[in-house]
C-alpha positions as MATLAB code, in Angstrom:
seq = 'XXXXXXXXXXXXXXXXXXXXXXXXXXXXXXXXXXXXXXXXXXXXXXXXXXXXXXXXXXXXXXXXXXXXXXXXXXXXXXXXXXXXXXXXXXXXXXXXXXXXXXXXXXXXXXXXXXXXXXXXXXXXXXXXXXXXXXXXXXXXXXXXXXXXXXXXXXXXXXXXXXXXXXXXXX';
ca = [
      51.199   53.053 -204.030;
      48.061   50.685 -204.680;
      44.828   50.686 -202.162;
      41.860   48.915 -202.430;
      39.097   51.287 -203.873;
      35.301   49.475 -203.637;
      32.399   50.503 -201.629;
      33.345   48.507 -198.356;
      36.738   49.398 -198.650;
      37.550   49.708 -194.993;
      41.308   51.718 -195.386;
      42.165   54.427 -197.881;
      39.454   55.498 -199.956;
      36.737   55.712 -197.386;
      39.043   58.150 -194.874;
      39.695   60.432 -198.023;
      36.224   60.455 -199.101;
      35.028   60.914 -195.907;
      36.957   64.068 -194.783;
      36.908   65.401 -198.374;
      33.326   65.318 -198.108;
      33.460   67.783 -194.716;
      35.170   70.033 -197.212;
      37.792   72.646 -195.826;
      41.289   72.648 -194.590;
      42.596   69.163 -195.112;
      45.944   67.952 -193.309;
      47.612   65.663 -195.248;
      50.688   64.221 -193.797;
      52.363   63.529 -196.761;
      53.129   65.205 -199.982;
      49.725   66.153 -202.663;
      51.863   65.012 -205.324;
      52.425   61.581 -204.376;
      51.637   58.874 -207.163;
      48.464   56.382 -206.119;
      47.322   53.895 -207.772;
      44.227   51.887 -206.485;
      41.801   49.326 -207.753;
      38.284   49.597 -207.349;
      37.458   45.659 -206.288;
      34.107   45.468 -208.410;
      36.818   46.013 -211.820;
      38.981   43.499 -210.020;
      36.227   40.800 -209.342;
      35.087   41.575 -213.203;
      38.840   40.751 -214.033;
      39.255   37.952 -212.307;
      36.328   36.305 -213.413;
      37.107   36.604 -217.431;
      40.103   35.199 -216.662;
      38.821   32.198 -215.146;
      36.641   32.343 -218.086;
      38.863   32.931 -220.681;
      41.166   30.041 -219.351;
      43.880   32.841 -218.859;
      46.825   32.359 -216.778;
      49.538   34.602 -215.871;
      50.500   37.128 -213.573;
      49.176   40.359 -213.756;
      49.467   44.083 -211.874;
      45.459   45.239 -211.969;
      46.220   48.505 -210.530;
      43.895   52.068 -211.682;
      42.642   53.930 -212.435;
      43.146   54.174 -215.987;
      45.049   57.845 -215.359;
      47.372   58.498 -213.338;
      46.602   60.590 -210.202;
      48.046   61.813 -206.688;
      47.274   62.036 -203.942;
      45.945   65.591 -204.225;
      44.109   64.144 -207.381;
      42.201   61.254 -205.343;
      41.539   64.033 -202.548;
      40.038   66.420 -205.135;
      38.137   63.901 -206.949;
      36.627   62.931 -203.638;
      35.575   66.414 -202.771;
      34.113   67.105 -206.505;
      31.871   63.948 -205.704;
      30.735   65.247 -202.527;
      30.303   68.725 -204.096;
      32.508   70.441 -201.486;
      35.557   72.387 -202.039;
      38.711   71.781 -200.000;
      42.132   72.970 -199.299;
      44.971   70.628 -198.456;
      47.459   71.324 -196.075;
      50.914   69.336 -196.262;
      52.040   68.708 -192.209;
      54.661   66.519 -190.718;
      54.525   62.975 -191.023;
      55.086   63.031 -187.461;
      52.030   64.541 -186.510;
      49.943   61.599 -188.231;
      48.808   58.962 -185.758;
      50.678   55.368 -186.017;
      50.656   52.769 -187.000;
      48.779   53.578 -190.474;
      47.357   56.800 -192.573;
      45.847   55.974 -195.540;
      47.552   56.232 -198.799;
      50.432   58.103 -197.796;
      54.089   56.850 -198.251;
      57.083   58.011 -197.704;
      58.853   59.798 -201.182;
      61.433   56.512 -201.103;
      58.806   54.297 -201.592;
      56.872   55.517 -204.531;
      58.977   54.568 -206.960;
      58.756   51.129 -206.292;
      55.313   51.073 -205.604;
      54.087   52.097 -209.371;
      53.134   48.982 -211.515;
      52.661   48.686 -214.575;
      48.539   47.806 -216.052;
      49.491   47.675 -219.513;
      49.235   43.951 -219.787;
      45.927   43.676 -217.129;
      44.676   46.420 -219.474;
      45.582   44.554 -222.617;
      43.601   41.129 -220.577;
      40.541   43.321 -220.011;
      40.847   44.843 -217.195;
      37.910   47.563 -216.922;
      39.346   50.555 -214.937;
      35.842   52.419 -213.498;
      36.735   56.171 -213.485;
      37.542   57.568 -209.648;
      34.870   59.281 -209.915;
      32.287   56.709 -209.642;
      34.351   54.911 -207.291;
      34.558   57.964 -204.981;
      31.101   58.406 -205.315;
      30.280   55.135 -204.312;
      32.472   54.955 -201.747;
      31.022   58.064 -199.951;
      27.488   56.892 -200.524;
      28.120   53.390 -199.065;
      29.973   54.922 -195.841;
      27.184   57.204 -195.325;
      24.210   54.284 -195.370;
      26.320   52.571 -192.955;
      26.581   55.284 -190.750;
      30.132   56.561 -191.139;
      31.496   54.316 -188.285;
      34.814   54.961 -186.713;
      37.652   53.510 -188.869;
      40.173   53.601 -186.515;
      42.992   55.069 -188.552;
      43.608   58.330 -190.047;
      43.269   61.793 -188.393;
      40.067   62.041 -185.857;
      38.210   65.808 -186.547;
      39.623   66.910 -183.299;
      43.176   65.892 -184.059;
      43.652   67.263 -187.506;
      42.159   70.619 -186.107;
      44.577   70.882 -183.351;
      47.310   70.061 -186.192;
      46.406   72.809 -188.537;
      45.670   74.834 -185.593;
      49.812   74.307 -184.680;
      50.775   75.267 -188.338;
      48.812   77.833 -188.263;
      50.296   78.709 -185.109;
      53.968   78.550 -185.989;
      53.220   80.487 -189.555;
      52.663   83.789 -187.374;
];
């Protein structure tokens, strides 16, 4: 799975780094373990432009970061930015609102979703650590606010989810 990854990023990052940031339970309707690959834009932009440069054609998969990582990975990487410390909880994938929650795919698809960087890498692609990108991410959502994005779990949804797991566990 790939997901655009800059400050500004309007989808995936921003709801992870957001709700990592509130620390806590975390419902994740999905598995932790699910590959993710994502692209922080600035590397992309940097990429793009040496190849223009370099009068470099070809196709190329300019996917990050330079590890691989889950799902859990990208939700505790957000957290350690934020300095918080979180728990995710795997729900149903039916209790996730349609049509879209970032990052999260269904275990048939992730095969088919992992490219290959080698030969972006080998091009010079720069792959910023997740890290930084996390960090700016949250920093950049926060001076703007932290506006409704319109996807994703709201705070009173994923508490009446864990809420009904935590329910149904007694």
């Amino acid at each position: 799975m790939w997901g655009g990854a800059p400050p500004h990023d309007q989808r995936g990052l921003t709801y992870w780094a957001r709700r990592a940031a509130r620390g806590g339970r975390i419902a994740l309707p999905g598995r932790p373990e699910q590959p993710v690959q994502l692209v922080d834009s600035r590397d992309l932009a940097r990429f793009v432009l040496r190849l223009v440069q370099d009068e470099r054609p070809g196709a190329f998969h300019a996917v990050g970061p330079a590890e691989p990582v889950t799902l859990g990975g990208v939700i505790a990487t957000c957290a350690a930015v934020a300095g918080t410390e979180v728990e995710v909880v795997p729900v149903s994938p039916e209790t996730a609102p349609p049509p879209f929650f970032p990052l999260v795919r269904e275990a048939a698809l992730w095969p088919g979703q992992q490219r290959d960087a080698s030969r972006a890498r080998a091009a010079g692609l720069p792959t910023t650590p997740l890290a930084v990108t996390a960090a700016d991410v949250l920093a950049w959502d926060r001076d703007r606010g932290a506006p409704p994005l319109g996807h994703g779990f709201t705070a009173e949804d994923e508490a009446r989810v864990l809420a009904a797991l935590d329910q149904d566990a007694r």
